[in-house]
Coordinates of C-alpha atoms in Angstrom, one line a residue:
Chain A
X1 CA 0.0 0.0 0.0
X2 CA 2.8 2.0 0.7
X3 CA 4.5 1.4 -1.8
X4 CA 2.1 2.3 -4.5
X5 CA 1.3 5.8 -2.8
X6 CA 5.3 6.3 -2.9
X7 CA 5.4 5.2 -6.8
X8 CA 2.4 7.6 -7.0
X9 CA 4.0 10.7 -5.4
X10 CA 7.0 10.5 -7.5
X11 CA 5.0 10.7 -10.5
X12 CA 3.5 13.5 -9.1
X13 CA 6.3 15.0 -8.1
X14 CA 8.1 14.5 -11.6
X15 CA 5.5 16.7 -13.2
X16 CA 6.2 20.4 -14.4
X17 CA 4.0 22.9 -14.5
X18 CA 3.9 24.1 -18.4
X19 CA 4.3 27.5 -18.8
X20 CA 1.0 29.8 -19.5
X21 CA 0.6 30.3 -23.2
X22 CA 0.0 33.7 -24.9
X23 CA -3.3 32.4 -25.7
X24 CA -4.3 31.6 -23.0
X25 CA -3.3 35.3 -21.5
X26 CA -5.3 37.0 -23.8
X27 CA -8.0 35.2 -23.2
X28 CA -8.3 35.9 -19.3
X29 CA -7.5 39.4 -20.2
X30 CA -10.6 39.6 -22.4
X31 CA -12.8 38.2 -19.8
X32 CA -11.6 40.6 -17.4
X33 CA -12.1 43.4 -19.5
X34 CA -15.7 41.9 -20.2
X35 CA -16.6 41.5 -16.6
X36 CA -16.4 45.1 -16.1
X37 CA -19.9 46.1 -16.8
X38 CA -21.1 43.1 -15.3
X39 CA -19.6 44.5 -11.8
X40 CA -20.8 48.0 -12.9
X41 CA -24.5 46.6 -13.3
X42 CA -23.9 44.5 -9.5
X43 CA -22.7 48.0 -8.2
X44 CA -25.8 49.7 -9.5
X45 CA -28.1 47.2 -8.2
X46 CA -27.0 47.1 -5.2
X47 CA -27.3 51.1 -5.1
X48 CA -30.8 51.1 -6.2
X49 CA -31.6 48.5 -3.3
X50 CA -30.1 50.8 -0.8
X51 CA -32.0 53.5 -1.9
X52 CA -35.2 52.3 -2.4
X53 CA -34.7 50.4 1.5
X54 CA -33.5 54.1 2.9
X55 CA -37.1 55.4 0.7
X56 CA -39.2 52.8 2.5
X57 CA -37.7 54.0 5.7
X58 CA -38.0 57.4 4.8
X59 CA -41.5 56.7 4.4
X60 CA -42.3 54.6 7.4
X61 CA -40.8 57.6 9.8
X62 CA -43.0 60.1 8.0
X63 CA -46.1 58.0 9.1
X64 CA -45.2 58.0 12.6
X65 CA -47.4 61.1 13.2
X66 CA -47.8 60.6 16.8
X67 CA -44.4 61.5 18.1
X68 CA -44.0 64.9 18.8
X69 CA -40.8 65.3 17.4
X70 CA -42.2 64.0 13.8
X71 CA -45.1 66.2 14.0
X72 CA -42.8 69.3 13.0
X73 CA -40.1 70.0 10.5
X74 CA -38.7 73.2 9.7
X75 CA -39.9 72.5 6.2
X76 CA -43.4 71.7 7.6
X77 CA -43.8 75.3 9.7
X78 CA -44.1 77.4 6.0
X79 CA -46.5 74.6 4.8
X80 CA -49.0 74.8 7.5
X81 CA -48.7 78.7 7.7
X82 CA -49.9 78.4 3.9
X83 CA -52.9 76.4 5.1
X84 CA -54.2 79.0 7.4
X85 CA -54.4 81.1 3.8
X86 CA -58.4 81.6 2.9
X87 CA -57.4 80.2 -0.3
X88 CA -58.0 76.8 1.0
X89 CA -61.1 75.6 3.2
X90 CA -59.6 75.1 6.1
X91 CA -61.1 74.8 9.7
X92 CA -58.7 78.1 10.6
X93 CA -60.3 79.9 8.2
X94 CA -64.0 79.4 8.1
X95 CA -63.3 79.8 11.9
X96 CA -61.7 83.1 11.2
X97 CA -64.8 84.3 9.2
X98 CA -67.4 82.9 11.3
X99 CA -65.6 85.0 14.4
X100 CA -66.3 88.3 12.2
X101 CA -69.5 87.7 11.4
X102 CA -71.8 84.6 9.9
X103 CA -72.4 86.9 6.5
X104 CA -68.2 86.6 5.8
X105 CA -68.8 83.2 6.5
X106 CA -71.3 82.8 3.5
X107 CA -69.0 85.0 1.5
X108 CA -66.0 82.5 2.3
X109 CA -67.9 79.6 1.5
X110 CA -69.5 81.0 -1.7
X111 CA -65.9 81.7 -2.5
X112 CA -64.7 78.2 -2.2
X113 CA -67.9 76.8 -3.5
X114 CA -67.3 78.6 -6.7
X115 CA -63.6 77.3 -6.9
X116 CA -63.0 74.9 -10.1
X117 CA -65.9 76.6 -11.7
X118 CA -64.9 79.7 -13.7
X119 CA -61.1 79.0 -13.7
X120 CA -61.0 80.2 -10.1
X121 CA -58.5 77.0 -8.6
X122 CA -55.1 78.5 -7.5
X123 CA -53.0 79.3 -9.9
X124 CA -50.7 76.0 -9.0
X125 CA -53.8 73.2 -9.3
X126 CA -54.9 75.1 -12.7
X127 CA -51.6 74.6 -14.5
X128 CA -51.0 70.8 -12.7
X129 CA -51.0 69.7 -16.4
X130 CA -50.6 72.7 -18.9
X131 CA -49.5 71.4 -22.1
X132 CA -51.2 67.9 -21.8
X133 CA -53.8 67.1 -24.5
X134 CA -57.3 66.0 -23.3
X135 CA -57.6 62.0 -23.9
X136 CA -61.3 63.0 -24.7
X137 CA -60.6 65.3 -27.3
X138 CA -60.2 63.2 -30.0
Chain B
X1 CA -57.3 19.4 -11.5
X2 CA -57.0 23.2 -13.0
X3 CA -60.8 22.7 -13.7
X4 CA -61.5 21.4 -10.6
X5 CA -59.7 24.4 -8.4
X6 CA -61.8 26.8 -10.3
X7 CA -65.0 24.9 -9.9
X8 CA -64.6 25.0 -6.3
X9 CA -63.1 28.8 -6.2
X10 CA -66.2 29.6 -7.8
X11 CA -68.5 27.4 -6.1
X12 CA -67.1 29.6 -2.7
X13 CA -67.1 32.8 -4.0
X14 CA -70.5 32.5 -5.4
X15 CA -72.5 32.8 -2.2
X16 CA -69.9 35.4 -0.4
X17 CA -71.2 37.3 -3.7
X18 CA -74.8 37.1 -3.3
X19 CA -74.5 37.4 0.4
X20 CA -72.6 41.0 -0.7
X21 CA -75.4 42.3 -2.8
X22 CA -77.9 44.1 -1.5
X23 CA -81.1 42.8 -0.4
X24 CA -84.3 43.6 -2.5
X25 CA -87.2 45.3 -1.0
X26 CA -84.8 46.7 0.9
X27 CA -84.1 50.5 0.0
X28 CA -81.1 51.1 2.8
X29 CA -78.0 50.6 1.0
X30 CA -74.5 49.6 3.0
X31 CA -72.7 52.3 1.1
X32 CA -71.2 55.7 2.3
X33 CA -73.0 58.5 0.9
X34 CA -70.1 60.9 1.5
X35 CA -68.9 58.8 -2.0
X36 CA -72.1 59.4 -3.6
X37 CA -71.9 62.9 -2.9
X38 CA -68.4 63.7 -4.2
X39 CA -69.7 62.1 -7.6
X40 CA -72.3 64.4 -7.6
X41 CA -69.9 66.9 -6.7
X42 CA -67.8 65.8 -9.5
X43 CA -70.5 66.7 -12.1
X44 CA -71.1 69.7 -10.7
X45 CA -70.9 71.5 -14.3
X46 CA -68.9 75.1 -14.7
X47 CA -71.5 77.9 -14.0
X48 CA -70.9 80.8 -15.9
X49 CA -71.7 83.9 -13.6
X50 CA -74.8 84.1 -15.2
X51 CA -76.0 80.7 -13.6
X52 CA -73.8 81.1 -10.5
X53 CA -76.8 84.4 -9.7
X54 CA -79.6 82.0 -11.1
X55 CA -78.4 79.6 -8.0
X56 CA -77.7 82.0 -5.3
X57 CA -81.1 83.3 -6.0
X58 CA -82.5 79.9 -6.0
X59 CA -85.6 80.7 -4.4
X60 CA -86.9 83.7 -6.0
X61 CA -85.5 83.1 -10.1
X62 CA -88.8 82.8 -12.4
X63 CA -89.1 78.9 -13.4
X64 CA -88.3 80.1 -17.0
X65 CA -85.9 78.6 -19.4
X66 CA -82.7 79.4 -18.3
X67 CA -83.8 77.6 -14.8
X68 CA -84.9 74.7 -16.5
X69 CA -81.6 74.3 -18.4
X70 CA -79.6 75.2 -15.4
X71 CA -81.5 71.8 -14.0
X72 CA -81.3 69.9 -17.4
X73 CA -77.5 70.1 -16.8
X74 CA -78.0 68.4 -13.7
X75 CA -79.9 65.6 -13.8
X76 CA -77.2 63.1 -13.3
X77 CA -76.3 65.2 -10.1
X78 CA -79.9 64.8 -8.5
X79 CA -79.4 60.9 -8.8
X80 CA -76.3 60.4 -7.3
X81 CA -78.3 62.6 -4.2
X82 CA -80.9 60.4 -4.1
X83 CA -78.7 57.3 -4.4
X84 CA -76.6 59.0 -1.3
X85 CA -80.0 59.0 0.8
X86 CA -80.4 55.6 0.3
X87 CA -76.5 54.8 1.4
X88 CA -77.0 53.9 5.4
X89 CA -74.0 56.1 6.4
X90 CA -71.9 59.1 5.6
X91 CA -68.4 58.9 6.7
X92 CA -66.2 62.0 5.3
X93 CA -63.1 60.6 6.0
X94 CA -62.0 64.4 7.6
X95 CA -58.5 64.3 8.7
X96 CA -58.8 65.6 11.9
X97 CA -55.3 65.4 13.2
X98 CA -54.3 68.6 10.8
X99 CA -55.7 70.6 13.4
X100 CA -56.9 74.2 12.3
X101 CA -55.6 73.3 8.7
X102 CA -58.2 70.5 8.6
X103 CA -59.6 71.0 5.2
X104 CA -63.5 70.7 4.9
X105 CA -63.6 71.3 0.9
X106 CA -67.3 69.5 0.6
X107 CA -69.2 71.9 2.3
X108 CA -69.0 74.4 0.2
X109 CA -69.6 72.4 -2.5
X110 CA -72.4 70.6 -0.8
X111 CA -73.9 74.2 -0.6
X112 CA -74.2 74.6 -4.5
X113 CA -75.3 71.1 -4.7
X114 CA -78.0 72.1 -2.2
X115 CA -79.2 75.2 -4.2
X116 CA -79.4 73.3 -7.1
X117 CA -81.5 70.2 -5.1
X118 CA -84.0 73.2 -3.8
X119 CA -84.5 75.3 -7.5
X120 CA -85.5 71.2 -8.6
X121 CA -88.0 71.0 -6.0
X122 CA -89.1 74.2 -6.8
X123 CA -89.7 73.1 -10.4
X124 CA -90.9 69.6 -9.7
X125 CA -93.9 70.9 -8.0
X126 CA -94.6 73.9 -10.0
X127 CA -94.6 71.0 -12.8
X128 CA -96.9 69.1 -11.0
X129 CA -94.6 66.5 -10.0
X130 CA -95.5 66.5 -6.7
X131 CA -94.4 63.0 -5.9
X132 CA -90.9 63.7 -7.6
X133 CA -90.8 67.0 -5.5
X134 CA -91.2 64.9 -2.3
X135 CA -88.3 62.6 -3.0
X136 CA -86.2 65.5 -4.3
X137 CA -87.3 67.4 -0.5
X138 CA -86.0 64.2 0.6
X139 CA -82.7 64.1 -0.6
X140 CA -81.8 67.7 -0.1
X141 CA -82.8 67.1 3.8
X142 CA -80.1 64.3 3.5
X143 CA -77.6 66.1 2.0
X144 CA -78.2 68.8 4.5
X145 CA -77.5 65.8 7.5
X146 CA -74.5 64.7 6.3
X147 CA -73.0 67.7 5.7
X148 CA -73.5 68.7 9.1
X149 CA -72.5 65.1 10.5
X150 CA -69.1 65.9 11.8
X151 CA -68.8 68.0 15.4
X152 CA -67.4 70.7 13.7
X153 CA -69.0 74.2 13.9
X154 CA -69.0 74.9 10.1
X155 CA -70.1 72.0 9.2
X156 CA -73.2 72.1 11.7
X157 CA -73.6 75.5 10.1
X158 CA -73.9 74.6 6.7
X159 CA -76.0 71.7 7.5
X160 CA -78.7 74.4 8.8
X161 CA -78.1 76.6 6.1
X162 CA -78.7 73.5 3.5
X163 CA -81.5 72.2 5.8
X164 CA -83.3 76.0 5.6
X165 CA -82.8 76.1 1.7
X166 CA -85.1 72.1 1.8
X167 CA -87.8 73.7 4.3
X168 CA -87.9 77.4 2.0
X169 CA -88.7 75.4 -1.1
X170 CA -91.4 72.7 -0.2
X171 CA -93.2 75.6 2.4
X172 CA -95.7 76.8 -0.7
X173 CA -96.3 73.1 -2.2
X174 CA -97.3 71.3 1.7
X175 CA -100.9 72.8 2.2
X176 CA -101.4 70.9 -1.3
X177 CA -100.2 67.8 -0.3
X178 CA -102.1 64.5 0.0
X179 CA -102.4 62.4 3.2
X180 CA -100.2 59.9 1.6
X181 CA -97.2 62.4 0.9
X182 CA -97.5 64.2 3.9
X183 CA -97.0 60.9 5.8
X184 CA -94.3 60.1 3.6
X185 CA -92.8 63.1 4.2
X186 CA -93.2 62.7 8.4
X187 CA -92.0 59.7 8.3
X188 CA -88.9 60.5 5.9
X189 CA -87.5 63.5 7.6
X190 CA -87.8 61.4 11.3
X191 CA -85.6 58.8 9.3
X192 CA -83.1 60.8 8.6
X193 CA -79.4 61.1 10.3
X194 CA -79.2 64.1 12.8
X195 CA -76.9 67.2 12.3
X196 CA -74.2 67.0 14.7
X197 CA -74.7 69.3 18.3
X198 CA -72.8 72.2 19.2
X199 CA -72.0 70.9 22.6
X200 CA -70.6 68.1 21.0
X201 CA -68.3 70.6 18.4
X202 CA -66.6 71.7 21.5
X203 CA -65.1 68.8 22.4
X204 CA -63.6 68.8 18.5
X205 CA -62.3 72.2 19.3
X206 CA -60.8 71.5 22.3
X207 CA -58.7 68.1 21.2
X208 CA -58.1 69.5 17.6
X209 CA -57.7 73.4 18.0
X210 CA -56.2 73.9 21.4
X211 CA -54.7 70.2 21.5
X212 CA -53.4 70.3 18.4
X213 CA -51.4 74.0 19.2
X214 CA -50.3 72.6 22.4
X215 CA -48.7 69.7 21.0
X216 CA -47.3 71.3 17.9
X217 CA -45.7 74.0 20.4
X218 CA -44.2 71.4 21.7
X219 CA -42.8 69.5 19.1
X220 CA -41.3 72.9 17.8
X221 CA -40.0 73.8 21.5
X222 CA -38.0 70.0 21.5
X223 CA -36.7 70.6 17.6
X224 CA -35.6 74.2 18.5
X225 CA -36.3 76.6 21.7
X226 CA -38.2 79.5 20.7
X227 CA -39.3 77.7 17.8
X228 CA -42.8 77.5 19.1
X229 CA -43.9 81.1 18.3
X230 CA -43.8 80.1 15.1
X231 CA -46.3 77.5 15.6
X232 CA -48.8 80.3 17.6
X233 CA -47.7 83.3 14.4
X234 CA -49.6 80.5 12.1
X235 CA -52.8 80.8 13.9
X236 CA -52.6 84.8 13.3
X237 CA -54.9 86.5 10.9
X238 CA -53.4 88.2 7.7
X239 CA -55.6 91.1 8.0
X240 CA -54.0 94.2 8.9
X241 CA -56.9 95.2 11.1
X242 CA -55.9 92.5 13.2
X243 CA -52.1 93.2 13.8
X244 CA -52.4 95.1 16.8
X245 CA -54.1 92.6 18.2
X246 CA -51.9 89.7 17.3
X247 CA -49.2 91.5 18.9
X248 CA -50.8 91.7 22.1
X249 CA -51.3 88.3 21.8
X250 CA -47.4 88.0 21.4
X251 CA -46.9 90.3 23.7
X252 CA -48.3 88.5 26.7
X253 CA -47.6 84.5 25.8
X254 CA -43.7 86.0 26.2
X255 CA -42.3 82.6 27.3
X256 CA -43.1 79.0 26.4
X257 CA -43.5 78.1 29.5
X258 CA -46.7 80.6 29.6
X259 CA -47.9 79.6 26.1
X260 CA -48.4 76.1 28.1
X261 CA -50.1 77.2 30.9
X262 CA -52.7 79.2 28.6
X263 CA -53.2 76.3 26.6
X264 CA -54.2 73.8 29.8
X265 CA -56.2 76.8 31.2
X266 CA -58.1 76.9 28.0
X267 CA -59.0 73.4 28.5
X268 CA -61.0 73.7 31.8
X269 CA -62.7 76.4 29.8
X270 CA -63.9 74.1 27.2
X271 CA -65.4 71.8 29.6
X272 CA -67.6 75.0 31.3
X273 CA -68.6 75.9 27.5
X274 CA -69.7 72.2 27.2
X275 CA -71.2 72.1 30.9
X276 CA -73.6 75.2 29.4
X277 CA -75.5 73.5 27.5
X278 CA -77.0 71.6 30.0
X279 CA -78.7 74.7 32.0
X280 CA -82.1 75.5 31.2
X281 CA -82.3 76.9 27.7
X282 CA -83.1 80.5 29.1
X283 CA -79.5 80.3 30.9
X284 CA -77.5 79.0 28.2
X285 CA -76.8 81.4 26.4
X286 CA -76.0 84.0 29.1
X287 CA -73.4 81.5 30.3
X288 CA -72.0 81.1 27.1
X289 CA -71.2 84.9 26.9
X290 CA -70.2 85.1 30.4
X291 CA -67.6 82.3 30.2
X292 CA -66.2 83.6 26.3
X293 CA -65.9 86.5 27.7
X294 CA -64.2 85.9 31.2
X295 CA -61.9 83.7 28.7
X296 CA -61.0 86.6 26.3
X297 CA -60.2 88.6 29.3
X298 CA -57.8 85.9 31.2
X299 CA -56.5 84.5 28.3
X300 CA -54.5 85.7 25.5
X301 CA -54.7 82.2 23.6
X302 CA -58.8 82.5 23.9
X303 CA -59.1 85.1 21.9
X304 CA -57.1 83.5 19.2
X305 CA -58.8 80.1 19.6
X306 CA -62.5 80.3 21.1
X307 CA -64.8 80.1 18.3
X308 CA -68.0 82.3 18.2
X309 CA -69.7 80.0 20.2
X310 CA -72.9 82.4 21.2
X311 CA -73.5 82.8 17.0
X312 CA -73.7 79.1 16.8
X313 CA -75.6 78.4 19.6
X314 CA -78.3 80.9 18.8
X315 CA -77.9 79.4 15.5
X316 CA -78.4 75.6 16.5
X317 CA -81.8 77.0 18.6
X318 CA -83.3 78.8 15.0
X319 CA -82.6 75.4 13.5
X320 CA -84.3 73.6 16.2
X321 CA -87.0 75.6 16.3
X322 CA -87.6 76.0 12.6
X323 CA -87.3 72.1 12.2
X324 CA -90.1 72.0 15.2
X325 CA -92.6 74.5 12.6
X326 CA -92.2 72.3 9.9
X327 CA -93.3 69.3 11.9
X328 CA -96.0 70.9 13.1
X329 CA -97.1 72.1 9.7
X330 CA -97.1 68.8 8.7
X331 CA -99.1 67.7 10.9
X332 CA -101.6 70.8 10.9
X333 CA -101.5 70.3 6.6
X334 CA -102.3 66.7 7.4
X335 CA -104.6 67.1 10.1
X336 CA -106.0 70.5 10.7
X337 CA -105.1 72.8 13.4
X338 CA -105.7 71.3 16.4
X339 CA -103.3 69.2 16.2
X340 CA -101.3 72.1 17.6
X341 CA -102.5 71.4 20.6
X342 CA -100.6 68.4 21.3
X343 CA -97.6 69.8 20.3
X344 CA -95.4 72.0 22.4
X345 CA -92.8 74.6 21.0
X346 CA -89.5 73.6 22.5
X347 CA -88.8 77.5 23.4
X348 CA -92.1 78.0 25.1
X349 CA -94.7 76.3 27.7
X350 CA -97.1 75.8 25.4
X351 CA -98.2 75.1 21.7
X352 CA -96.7 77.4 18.5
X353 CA -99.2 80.3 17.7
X354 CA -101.1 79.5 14.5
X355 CA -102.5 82.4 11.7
X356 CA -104.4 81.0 9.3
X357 CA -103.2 83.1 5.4
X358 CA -104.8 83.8 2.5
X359 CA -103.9 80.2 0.6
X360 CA -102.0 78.4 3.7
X361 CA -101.4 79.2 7.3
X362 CA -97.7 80.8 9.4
X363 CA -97.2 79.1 12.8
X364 CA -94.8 80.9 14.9
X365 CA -92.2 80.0 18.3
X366 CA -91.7 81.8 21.3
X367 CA -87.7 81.5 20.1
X368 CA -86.4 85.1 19.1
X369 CA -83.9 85.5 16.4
X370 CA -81.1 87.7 17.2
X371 CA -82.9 90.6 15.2
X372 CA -85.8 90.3 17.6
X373 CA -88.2 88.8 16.2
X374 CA -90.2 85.1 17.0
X375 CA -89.2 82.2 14.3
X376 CA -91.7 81.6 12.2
X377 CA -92.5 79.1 9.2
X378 CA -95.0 80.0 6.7
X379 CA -96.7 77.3 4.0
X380 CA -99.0 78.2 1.4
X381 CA -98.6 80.6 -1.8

């Protein structure tokens, strides 16, 4: 048993490694140069996964209205003084009206009531679309 | 074994189906009619100025033709009305949680769709449709419910106001009215969903006007100190007239610390607002005035936050009183005038005065309006 594994091992060991051919080289040098959008496309995958997780996270923080800290951004202070404008029907402002008298009241709500008739939306909800073609015109 | 999966899918779903549609004979659907009414509200056509003064004067334009196209226009609007009075809730989906900035953009709308639902009774009686002009009464007296469903003073408001423009247009059709549809109409308006109190509209401004500042102050206090003023500026009006008194405000809620205290005072004060309404009616509205006042005085953040609680409330007693005269008309259409007798006025000890008119009759409360004079609901041409 010996024996043959010792007969073995100098066969083995009489063996020399054949050099690397040019052909051979070239070869591996194309696929390397190949692989490179390959790793690009893994890079940019992996990219878009990251940044679609840190948008679901994003997201899931911006639902958690009921901590106090969430409930106010610096961004958010500008935004809700714009609601309090009587160009939308807000609470504040019908409020606002009522506590001057219940005829500015009417007048207010007249005012809103009339708002998407006679081209009367703020100027930013009349032009949400402005140069797309009506799907019903044709 | 494909065929056999579906079979049995089918054979489940088929019951859950029929289980799901609505039952016949029965006119109550499951549906909310806060759905039907944006549709109608989606139809709502673009008035021209023209037709926008044809509406607001709903009640006095001749029937002619302009009127009847105005209603030609919107006949698909009066169906989705009367589908949303069959629907067995309304649920406006309001998101309270935005505080002052809550938007309530259906009840102005709902106020054009409830001039247009008055000029059709109008012209479904003067047509002779007197049946139509019954269900169309109907519909409008919905619409006027649901709008007011929600504790929130505007939208009790314009609830009465839609609820007014239903009893205006069927008062000169009811002394012609058979037994039938005067029972029909009884029996429909007691039916129908109740407008939301004004009692109950102060607990919506307590959590949602003062609780919503309070906790907004806060968050803004935590994310930067002195950052709450900002928060308190918001609530301030634009209008010039009012700077002075904004900066009074300002001027005395100096710290945060005192914009907090305010704030929980205020909150004992909307409990004593709510606590009036159960006096005697005489008393309420003394108390009202007393505590508002006593408020405005203490309190910097009341006068930026109380609403104008003694204009609703004397509000909320007109409705209450007119809705009272048009029972009673019913029933005196119906049944002649003594049935008067066994009804009381809710503002008085005893039964609403009665005057008989040239072609109908004007029965009148002991309730005053704020100009003075007893609410009264006349019927007939």
């Amino acid at each position: 048993m010996n024996e043959h594994e010792d007969s073995l091992e100098a066969e083995l060991a009489s063996w020399k490694p054949v050099p690397v051919s040019e052909r051979l080289k070239q070869r591996i040098g194309q696929d390397i140069d190949q692989s490179g959008p390959f790793r690009r496309r893994v890079w940019l995958l992996a990219g878009t996964l990251a940044a679609a997780c840190l948008l679901v996270m994003l997201l899931l923080r911006t639902k958690q209205d009921d901590n106090p800290r969430r409930l106010l951004t610096a961004s958010s202070i500008p935004e809700q003084a714009m609601e309090f404008s009587d160009q939308l029907p807000s609470l504040r402002v019908y409020t606002r009206a009522l506590n001057q008298s219940t005829e500015a009241l009417d007048v207010l709500l007249d005012r809103h009531g009339a708002m998407g008739s006679r081209g009367m939306l703020p100027k930013a909800v009349q032009q949400a679309f402005p140069s797309s073609p009506s799907p019903f015109m044709n | 074994m494909k065929q056999l999966l579906c079979a049995a899918v089918l054979s489940l779903l088929v019951p859950v189906y029929a289980l799901a549609q609505p039952q016949s004979g029965n006119p109550m659907q499951s549906g909310n009619a806060a759905m039907k009414y944006w549709q109608a509200i989606a139809l709502l056509p673009h008035f021209d100025e023209k037709q926008e003064k044809l509406l607001e004067n709903w009640n006095t334009i001749p029937l002619n033709a302009e009127a009847k196209q105005l209603l030609q226009t919107s006949q698909a609007i009066m169906k989705y009305l009367g589908r949303a009075a069959t629907c067995s809730h309304c649920y406006w989906d309001l998101d309270y949680q935005e505080g002052p900035g809550l938007l309530l953009p259906h009840l102005a709308k709902c106020r054009t769709l409830g001039r247009l639902a008055a000029l059709q009774i109008r012209y479904e009686f003067d047509n002779g449709n007197v049946s139509a002009g019954v269900d169309s009464f109907l519909n409008l007296m919905s619409l006027a419910r649901n709008a007011g469903s929600d504790p929130i003073l505007i939208s009790i408001l314009v609830g009465y106001a839609i609820e007014s423009f239903a009893l205006e247009a069927i008062a000169p059709y009811l002394p012609g009215l058979d037994k039938e549809l005067l029972s029909k109409l009884a029996a429909g308006t007691a039916k129908l969903p109740k407008i939301a109190l004004v009692q109950q509209a102060i607990g919506t401004e307590k959590t949602y006007m003062n609780g919503w500042l309070l906790k907004q102050m806060e968050a803004a206090e935590m994310q930067k100190p002195g950052e709450w003023r900002t928060i308190l500026q918001s609530l301030f009006s634009p209008d010039a007239r009012e700077k002075e008194g904004n900066q009074k405000v300002l001027d005395s809620i100096d710290t945060f610390a005192k914009a907090k205290q305010y704030s929980n005072d205020l909150m004992a004060v909307y409990d004593e607002l709510f606590k009036a309404f159960n006096l005697p009616y005489a008393e309420q509205a003394d108390r009202l005035w007393e505590l508002t006042q006593q408020a405005r005085k203490n309190n910097p953040l009341a006068v930026l936050l109380l609403p104008a609680l003694n204009k609703t409330h004397a509000a909320q007693n007109r409705y209450q009183a007119k809705l009272a005269l048009f029972l009673a008309a019913l029933a005196v259409a119906e049944k002649g005038p003594d049935e008067l007798k066994a009804i009381t006025d809710p503002f008085g000890n005893g039964p609403f005065e009665y005057k008989q008119l040239p072609q109908g009759f004007e029965l009148t409360s002991k309730l005053k309006s704020t100009d003075g004079k007893q609410v009264s609901y006349s019927v007939g041409k």
